[in-house]
Amino acid sequence: ITWHYNRIWRTPISLYTHILKYEPDSAKICNNLAMAYDDAGQLEQAIGLYQRAISLSDEYPQTHHNLANAYLQVGNEARAVEELRRAVALDPAFHHAWIKLGSIALHRRESTDAVQAFTQAIQAYPYDAQAYLGLAQAHLARGNGPAACSTLQKSRAALPDDPVLRDALEQCHVPPSAH
């Protein structure tokens, strides 16, 4: 019996595949199996299972976020953006999706959209350094260095000990009394 169960428990893929046999309508198990396939680099299987999880229960922004990340890995940025927008529609406070939307907008050179997305991320959760760094980059992309420095100064209130934010702020050449 132990030998049999060790085969089932051997990998996340084998475990969740086994559980899915008994709970075929579980969105959570589909998502977990999709994440296991994603981690294994089997993106087509992951995408199919994320889609199945969403069709079973479309209430978790994390599943849309996970699907968006898989789409990005296969080079489908447009579908990724759709899924990230669905994630924030389900939960406007899901800051991870806002950060990813901001990063994509920066990559596309859509700095106004990037500013909006990173601002939403900070409003949703002001304790993520990526959001402040992204917002500062978006301001710089718009040619607004003072706004970038102001963003980094504001980040210090939420994350006073973050070394990356501290280093970025030092690049602003703001006089020490302004810190």
Phi, psi and omega in degrees: 000317179299316180301316179299312182288330175298325176294322180291317185274359187304315181224159175301324180297313181294322180296307183289331174296318178297312180297322182297333175300327183263343179227065186293343181255021180267111178298323181296316179292320176300316179296316181296319177293321177299317179296324178295316176296320178301312179299329180276359180080013179263075192289325180296319177295319180298313181301314179300319180287324175298317179297319178296317179301317180295321180292332179282323182200106183261066181231358184248116178295333181299323181294319177296320178297315179298317179297319178300317179298321177295318177300320178297322181293331178265005175086017180256077184296322181298315178293325178299315180299318178303314182292321178295322177294324176294322179299313181285338174290322177289322181213096181300344179268007180279086190295332180301319180291322178298318179297316180295319177298319178296319179296319178295317179298320176299315180300324179278359184064034177256074189294328178296315177296323179296315178302314181298316183293314180293325176297317176299319180299316181293320178295323181287322183205098187279018184242028179241113183300326181302323181295316179293316179297318178296318179295319177298317178297320179296319177296318178297321178297333177272002179080020184248078179301317179301321178293323177298314179295321178298319178300314181293325176296317179295329181296333183295332178294319182275325185227067187295337184255009182286117184292328180292317177294320178299315179296319179296320179295323178297333178288343180284346182058043176275135179305142184306330180293339180279345180289000000 
